[in-house]
Amino acid sequence: MRRLLCCTLALLLATPLAAAELDLTVQIPEQKVAEYHRPYAAIWIERADRSVAAQLAAWYAQKDSKEGAGTKWLPDLRQWWRRGGRELSLPVDGVSGATRPAGQYQLKFVDGQAPLGTLAPGDYTLVVEAAREVGGREVVRLPFTWPVSATQHLSAQGSSELGAVSLDLNP
């Protein structure tokens, strides 16, 4: 009996517990314009007081081009820039990435793993901001409460620089 109990306990300790996940889908719509530039985008989580809880993604031109792209245009992501973007030493491993063409993008973040880290219980807002040279700027916000006890689906629709944004919260 003792041996069975030890084996069962060892098996339970060796089995990883499922961690909560945030599954995010962001759509960048196709623009019918003469001069098209891929949008810069930033994704982060804010606490109720609007301080940054986690920087999740920053999509921008990774290398300066002859047109002066690169980090020069990051301040155009105004809310992200003011809420912590200017304090980052770019590129940030696991957060920084190249701009994306029109399309739909899926991102998964796991509680306790970078870049999400561990969120304390509370009210949060997932924020997606996009800005495009010779284009517009748009912010989409999805409020949520953490941790979740049951699967939740949240969504919002952008109107110009962002399309559909959806967030699936899984316990």
PDB file of C-alpha atoms in Angstrom:
ATOM      1  CA  MET A   1       0.000   0.000   0.000  1.00  0.00           C
ATOM      2  CA  ARG A   2       2.809   2.372   0.914  1.00  0.00           C
ATOM      3  CA  ARG A   3       4.563   1.642  -2.383  1.00  0.00           C
ATOM      4  CA  LEU A   4       1.363   2.329  -4.354  1.00  0.00           C
ATOM      5  CA  LEU A   5       0.894   5.623  -2.537  1.00  0.00           C
ATOM      6  CA  CYS A   6       4.495   6.676  -3.260  1.00  0.00           C
ATOM      7  CA  CYS A   7       4.151   5.778  -6.973  1.00  0.00           C
ATOM      8  CA  THR A   8       0.857   7.659  -7.265  1.00  0.00           C
ATOM      9  CA  LEU A   9       2.310  10.714  -5.524  1.00  0.00           C
ATOM     10  CA  ALA A  10       5.392  10.645  -7.768  1.00  0.00           C
ATOM     11  CA  LEU A  11       3.172  10.438 -10.861  1.00  0.00           C
ATOM     12  CA  LEU A  12       1.061  13.386  -9.705  1.00  0.00           C
ATOM     13  CA  LEU A  13       4.141  15.495  -9.030  1.00  0.00           C
ATOM     14  CA  ALA A  14       5.636  14.618 -12.416  1.00  0.00           C
ATOM     15  CA  THR A  15       2.455  15.539 -14.317  1.00  0.00           C
ATOM     16  CA  PRO A  16       2.488  19.253 -15.172  1.00  0.00           C
ATOM     17  CA  LEU A  17      -0.563  21.215 -14.151  1.00  0.00           C
ATOM     18  CA  ALA A  18      -2.370  22.983 -16.944  1.00  0.00           C
ATOM     19  CA  ALA A  19      -1.652  26.707 -16.903  1.00  0.00           C
ATOM     20  CA  ALA A  20      -4.178  29.344 -17.820  1.00  0.00           C
ATOM     21  CA  GLU A  21      -3.901  30.685 -21.379  1.00  0.00           C
ATOM     22  CA  LEU A  22      -4.791  33.767 -23.350  1.00  0.00           C
ATOM     23  CA  ASP A  23      -5.393  32.997 -27.024  1.00  0.00           C
ATOM     24  CA  LEU A  24      -5.445  36.177 -29.066  1.00  0.00           C
ATOM     25  CA  THR A  25      -6.429  36.696 -32.688  1.00  0.00           C
ATOM     26  CA  VAL A  26      -5.626  40.027 -34.352  1.00  0.00           C
ATOM     27  CA  GLN A  27      -6.702  40.915 -37.871  1.00  0.00           C
ATOM     28  CA  ILE A  28      -4.866  43.503 -39.929  1.00  0.00           C
ATOM     29  CA  PRO A  29      -7.226  44.492 -42.746  1.00  0.00           C
ATOM     30  CA  GLU A  30      -6.169  44.988 -46.335  1.00  0.00           C
ATOM     31  CA  GLN A  31      -6.024  48.663 -47.268  1.00  0.00           C
ATOM     32  CA  LYS A  32      -6.960  49.880 -50.748  1.00  0.00           C
ATOM     33  CA  VAL A  33      -4.590  52.840 -50.902  1.00  0.00           C
ATOM     34  CA  ALA A  34      -1.943  54.003 -53.371  1.00  0.00           C
ATOM     35  CA  GLU A  35       0.877  54.182 -50.823  1.00  0.00           C
ATOM     36  CA  TYR A  36       0.627  51.274 -48.401  1.00  0.00           C
ATOM     37  CA  HIS A  37       2.874  50.802 -45.389  1.00  0.00           C
ATOM     38  CA  ARG A  38       2.537  47.895 -42.992  1.00  0.00           C
ATOM     39  CA  PRO A  39       1.275  49.078 -39.618  1.00  0.00           C
ATOM     40  CA  TYR A  40       3.341  49.181 -36.480  1.00  0.00           C
ATOM     41  CA  ALA A  41       1.427  47.435 -33.713  1.00  0.00           C
ATOM     42  CA  ALA A  42       1.713  46.947 -29.973  1.00  0.00           C
ATOM     43  CA  ILE A  43      -0.154  44.576 -27.681  1.00  0.00           C
ATOM     44  CA  TRP A  44      -0.082  44.842 -23.906  1.00  0.00           C
ATOM     45  CA  ILE A  45      -2.123  44.234 -20.762  1.00  0.00           C
ATOM     46  CA  GLU A  46      -3.064  47.113 -18.476  1.00  0.00           C
ATOM     47  CA  ARG A  47      -4.112  46.997 -14.848  1.00  0.00           C
ATOM     48  CA  ALA A  48      -7.220  48.865 -13.694  1.00  0.00           C
ATOM     49  CA  ASP A  49      -5.048  51.948 -12.980  1.00  0.00           C
ATOM     50  CA  ARG A  50      -3.779  51.785 -16.608  1.00  0.00           C
ATOM     51  CA  SER A  51      -0.251  50.790 -15.607  1.00  0.00           C
ATOM     52  CA  VAL A  52       1.315  48.055 -17.740  1.00  0.00           C
ATOM     53  CA  ALA A  53       1.025  44.531 -16.357  1.00  0.00           C
ATOM     54  CA  ALA A  54       2.646  42.827 -19.373  1.00  0.00           C
ATOM     55  CA  GLN A  55       4.158  43.827 -22.725  1.00  0.00           C
ATOM     56  CA  LEU A  56       3.050  41.083 -25.129  1.00  0.00           C
ATOM     57  CA  ALA A  57       4.076  42.207 -28.617  1.00  0.00           C
ATOM     58  CA  ALA A  58       5.628  45.116 -30.512  1.00  0.00           C
ATOM     59  CA  TRP A  59       5.659  44.790 -34.305  1.00  0.00           C
ATOM     60  CA  TYR A  60       7.837  47.344 -36.079  1.00  0.00           C
ATOM     61  CA  ALA A  61      10.509  47.619 -38.778  1.00  0.00           C
ATOM     62  CA  GLN A  62      13.405  45.767 -37.196  1.00  0.00           C
ATOM     63  CA  LYS A  63      16.138  47.525 -39.185  1.00  0.00           C
ATOM     64  CA  ASP A  64      16.334  51.126 -40.215  1.00  0.00           C
ATOM     65  CA  SER A  65      15.834  51.486 -43.933  1.00  0.00           C
ATOM     66  CA  LYS A  66      16.812  54.326 -46.215  1.00  0.00           C
ATOM     67  CA  GLU A  67      13.332  55.792 -45.607  1.00  0.00           C
ATOM     68  CA  GLY A  68      14.075  56.207 -41.903  1.00  0.00           C
ATOM     69  CA  ALA A  69      11.896  53.347 -40.663  1.00  0.00           C
ATOM     70  CA  GLY A  70      12.712  51.313 -37.580  1.00  0.00           C
ATOM     71  CA  THR A  71      12.267  52.562 -34.062  1.00  0.00           C
ATOM     72  CA  LYS A  72      11.893  56.161 -35.269  1.00  0.00           C
ATOM     73  CA  TRP A  73       8.135  55.670 -35.795  1.00  0.00           C
ATOM     74  CA  LEU A  74       7.370  53.807 -32.558  1.00  0.00           C
ATOM     75  CA  PRO A  75       6.163  57.006 -30.807  1.00  0.00           C
ATOM     76  CA  ASP A  76       3.262  56.972 -33.322  1.00  0.00           C
ATOM     77  CA  LEU A  77       1.882  54.141 -31.179  1.00  0.00           C
ATOM     78  CA  ARG A  78       0.959  56.909 -28.775  1.00  0.00           C
ATOM     79  CA  GLN A  79      -0.755  55.053 -25.947  1.00  0.00           C
ATOM     80  CA  TRP A  80       1.752  52.203 -25.940  1.00  0.00           C
ATOM     81  CA  TRP A  81       4.663  54.644 -26.099  1.00  0.00           C
ATOM     82  CA  ARG A  82       3.359  56.655 -23.128  1.00  0.00           C
ATOM     83  CA  ARG A  83       2.470  53.575 -21.111  1.00  0.00           C
ATOM     84  CA  GLY A  84       5.892  51.974 -21.207  1.00  0.00           C
ATOM     85  CA  GLY A  85       7.118  51.569 -24.763  1.00  0.00           C
ATOM     86  CA  ARG A  86       9.636  54.395 -24.458  1.00  0.00           C
ATOM     87  CA  GLU A  87      11.163  52.736 -21.387  1.00  0.00           C
ATOM     88  CA  LEU A  88      11.898  49.455 -23.181  1.00  0.00           C
ATOM     89  CA  SER A  89      15.312  48.622 -24.515  1.00  0.00           C
ATOM     90  CA  LEU A  90      14.376  47.350 -27.977  1.00  0.00           C
ATOM     91  CA  PRO A  91      14.345  44.734 -29.319  1.00  0.00           C
ATOM     92  CA  VAL A  92      12.747  42.804 -26.454  1.00  0.00           C
ATOM     93  CA  ASP A  93      13.230  39.037 -26.681  1.00  0.00           C
ATOM     94  CA  GLY A  94       9.894  37.308 -27.200  1.00  0.00           C
ATOM     95  CA  VAL A  95       8.037  40.614 -27.632  1.00  0.00           C
ATOM     96  CA  SER A  96       9.592  42.434 -30.609  1.00  0.00           C
ATOM     97  CA  GLY A  97       8.791  41.300 -34.098  1.00  0.00           C
ATOM     98  CA  ALA A  98       8.593  42.511 -37.671  1.00  0.00           C
ATOM     99  CA  THR A  99       5.587  44.362 -39.036  1.00  0.00           C
ATOM    100  CA  ARG A 100       2.892  42.102 -40.459  1.00  0.00           C
ATOM    101  CA  PRO A 101       1.087  42.315 -43.802  1.00  0.00           C
ATOM    102  CA  ALA A 102      -2.695  42.190 -44.017  1.00  0.00           C
ATOM    103  CA  GLY A 103      -3.999  38.967 -42.520  1.00  0.00           C
ATOM    104  CA  GLN A 104      -5.105  37.258 -39.351  1.00  0.00           C
ATOM    105  CA  TYR A 105      -2.580  36.438 -36.630  1.00  0.00           C
ATOM    106  CA  GLN A 106      -2.896  34.098 -33.658  1.00  0.00           C
ATOM    107  CA  LEU A 107      -0.849  34.558 -30.512  1.00  0.00           C
ATOM    108  CA  LYS A 108      -0.866  32.381 -27.416  1.00  0.00           C
ATOM    109  CA  PHE A 109       0.253  33.482 -23.981  1.00  0.00           C
ATOM    110  CA  VAL A 110       0.564  31.120 -21.015  1.00  0.00           C
ATOM    111  CA  ASP A 111       0.308  32.251 -17.395  1.00  0.00           C
ATOM    112  CA  GLY A 112       3.685  31.987 -15.699  1.00  0.00           C
ATOM    113  CA  GLN A 113       5.656  32.093 -18.959  1.00  0.00           C
ATOM    114  CA  ALA A 114       7.282  35.055 -20.707  1.00  0.00           C
ATOM    115  CA  PRO A 115       6.158  37.479 -21.950  1.00  0.00           C
ATOM    116  CA  LEU A 116       2.876  37.229 -19.986  1.00  0.00           C
ATOM    117  CA  GLY A 117       4.436  36.300 -16.667  1.00  0.00           C
ATOM    118  CA  THR A 118       2.127  35.725 -13.718  1.00  0.00           C
ATOM    119  CA  LEU A 119      -0.892  37.992 -13.475  1.00  0.00           C
ATOM    120  CA  ALA A 120      -2.199  38.711  -9.989  1.00  0.00           C
ATOM    121  CA  PRO A 121      -5.973  38.366  -9.535  1.00  0.00           C
ATOM    122  CA  GLY A 122      -7.764  41.501 -10.669  1.00  0.00           C
ATOM    123  CA  ASP A 123      -9.318  43.500 -13.482  1.00  0.00           C
ATOM    124  CA  TYR A 124      -7.265  43.997 -16.641  1.00  0.00           C
ATOM    125  CA  THR A 125      -7.590  45.279 -20.183  1.00  0.00           C
ATOM    126  CA  LEU A 126      -5.912  43.763 -23.218  1.00  0.00           C
ATOM    127  CA  VAL A 127      -4.939  46.629 -25.526  1.00  0.00           C
ATOM    128  CA  VAL A 128      -4.059  46.399 -29.234  1.00  0.00           C
ATOM    129  CA  GLU A 129      -2.822  49.567 -30.941  1.00  0.00           C
ATOM    130  CA  ALA A 130      -1.849  49.991 -34.592  1.00  0.00           C
ATOM    131  CA  ALA A 131      -0.475  52.985 -36.494  1.00  0.00           C
ATOM    132  CA  ARG A 132       0.487  53.248 -40.125  1.00  0.00           C
ATOM    133  CA  GLU A 133       2.628  55.787 -41.955  1.00  0.00           C
ATOM    134  CA  VAL A 134       0.428  57.774 -44.348  1.00  0.00           C
ATOM    135  CA  GLY A 135      -2.486  56.084 -42.604  1.00  0.00           C
ATOM    136  CA  GLY A 136      -4.351  56.199 -39.363  1.00  0.00           C
ATOM    137  CA  ARG A 137      -4.049  55.033 -35.795  1.00  0.00           C
ATOM    138  CA  GLU A 138      -6.439  52.829 -33.882  1.00  0.00           C
ATOM    139  CA  VAL A 139      -6.768  51.266 -30.431  1.00  0.00           C
ATOM    140  CA  VAL A 140      -8.955  48.285 -29.488  1.00  0.00           C
ATOM    141  CA  ARG A 141      -9.539  47.372 -25.826  1.00  0.00           C
ATOM    142  CA  LEU A 142     -10.857  44.139 -24.312  1.00  0.00           C
ATOM    143  CA  PRO A 143     -11.497  44.265 -20.538  1.00  0.00           C
ATOM    144  CA  PHE A 144     -11.301  41.008 -18.570  1.00  0.00           C
ATOM    145  CA  THR A 145     -11.005  39.682 -15.027  1.00  0.00           C
ATOM    146  CA  TRP A 146      -8.192  37.340 -13.993  1.00  0.00           C
ATOM    147  CA  PRO A 147      -8.061  34.508 -13.146  1.00  0.00           C
ATOM    148  CA  VAL A 148     -10.875  32.892 -15.088  1.00  0.00           C
ATOM    149  CA  SER A 149     -12.770  29.891 -13.793  1.00  0.00           C
ATOM    150  CA  ALA A 150     -14.423  29.020 -17.115  1.00  0.00           C
ATOM    151  CA  THR A 151     -13.516  29.565 -20.747  1.00  0.00           C
ATOM    152  CA  GLN A 152     -14.457  33.055 -21.975  1.00  0.00           C
ATOM    153  CA  HIS A 153     -14.564  34.546 -25.472  1.00  0.00           C
ATOM    154  CA  LEU A 154     -14.218  38.319 -25.853  1.00  0.00           C
ATOM    155  CA  SER A 155     -14.145  40.245 -29.096  1.00  0.00           C
ATOM    156  CA  ALA A 156     -14.087  43.732 -30.555  1.00  0.00           C
ATOM    157  CA  GLN A 157     -14.055  45.127 -34.072  1.00  0.00           C
ATOM    158  CA  GLY A 158     -11.654  47.766 -35.309  1.00  0.00           C
ATOM    159  CA  SER A 159     -12.783  50.236 -37.946  1.00  0.00           C
ATOM    160  CA  SER A 160      -9.702  51.095 -40.004  1.00  0.00           C
ATOM    161  CA  GLU A 161      -6.191  49.961 -39.018  1.00  0.00           C
ATOM    162  CA  LEU A 162      -7.406  46.909 -37.092  1.00  0.00           C
ATOM    163  CA  GLY A 163     -10.072  44.373 -37.994  1.00  0.00           C
ATOM    164  CA  ALA A 164     -11.516  41.776 -35.640  1.00  0.00           C
ATOM    165  CA  VAL A 165      -9.698  41.266 -32.358  1.00  0.00           C
ATOM    166  CA  SER A 166     -10.709  38.294 -30.214  1.00  0.00           C
ATOM    167  CA  LEU A 167      -9.442  36.962 -26.910  1.00  0.00           C
ATOM    168  CA  ASP A 168     -10.135  33.481 -25.578  1.00  0.00           C
ATOM    169  CA  LEU A 169      -9.365  33.042 -21.886  1.00  0.00           C
ATOM    170  CA  ASN A 170      -8.844  29.447 -20.792  1.00  0.00           C
ATOM    171  CA  PRO A 171      -8.450  28.380 -17.143  1.00  0.00           C
TER     172      PRO A 171
END
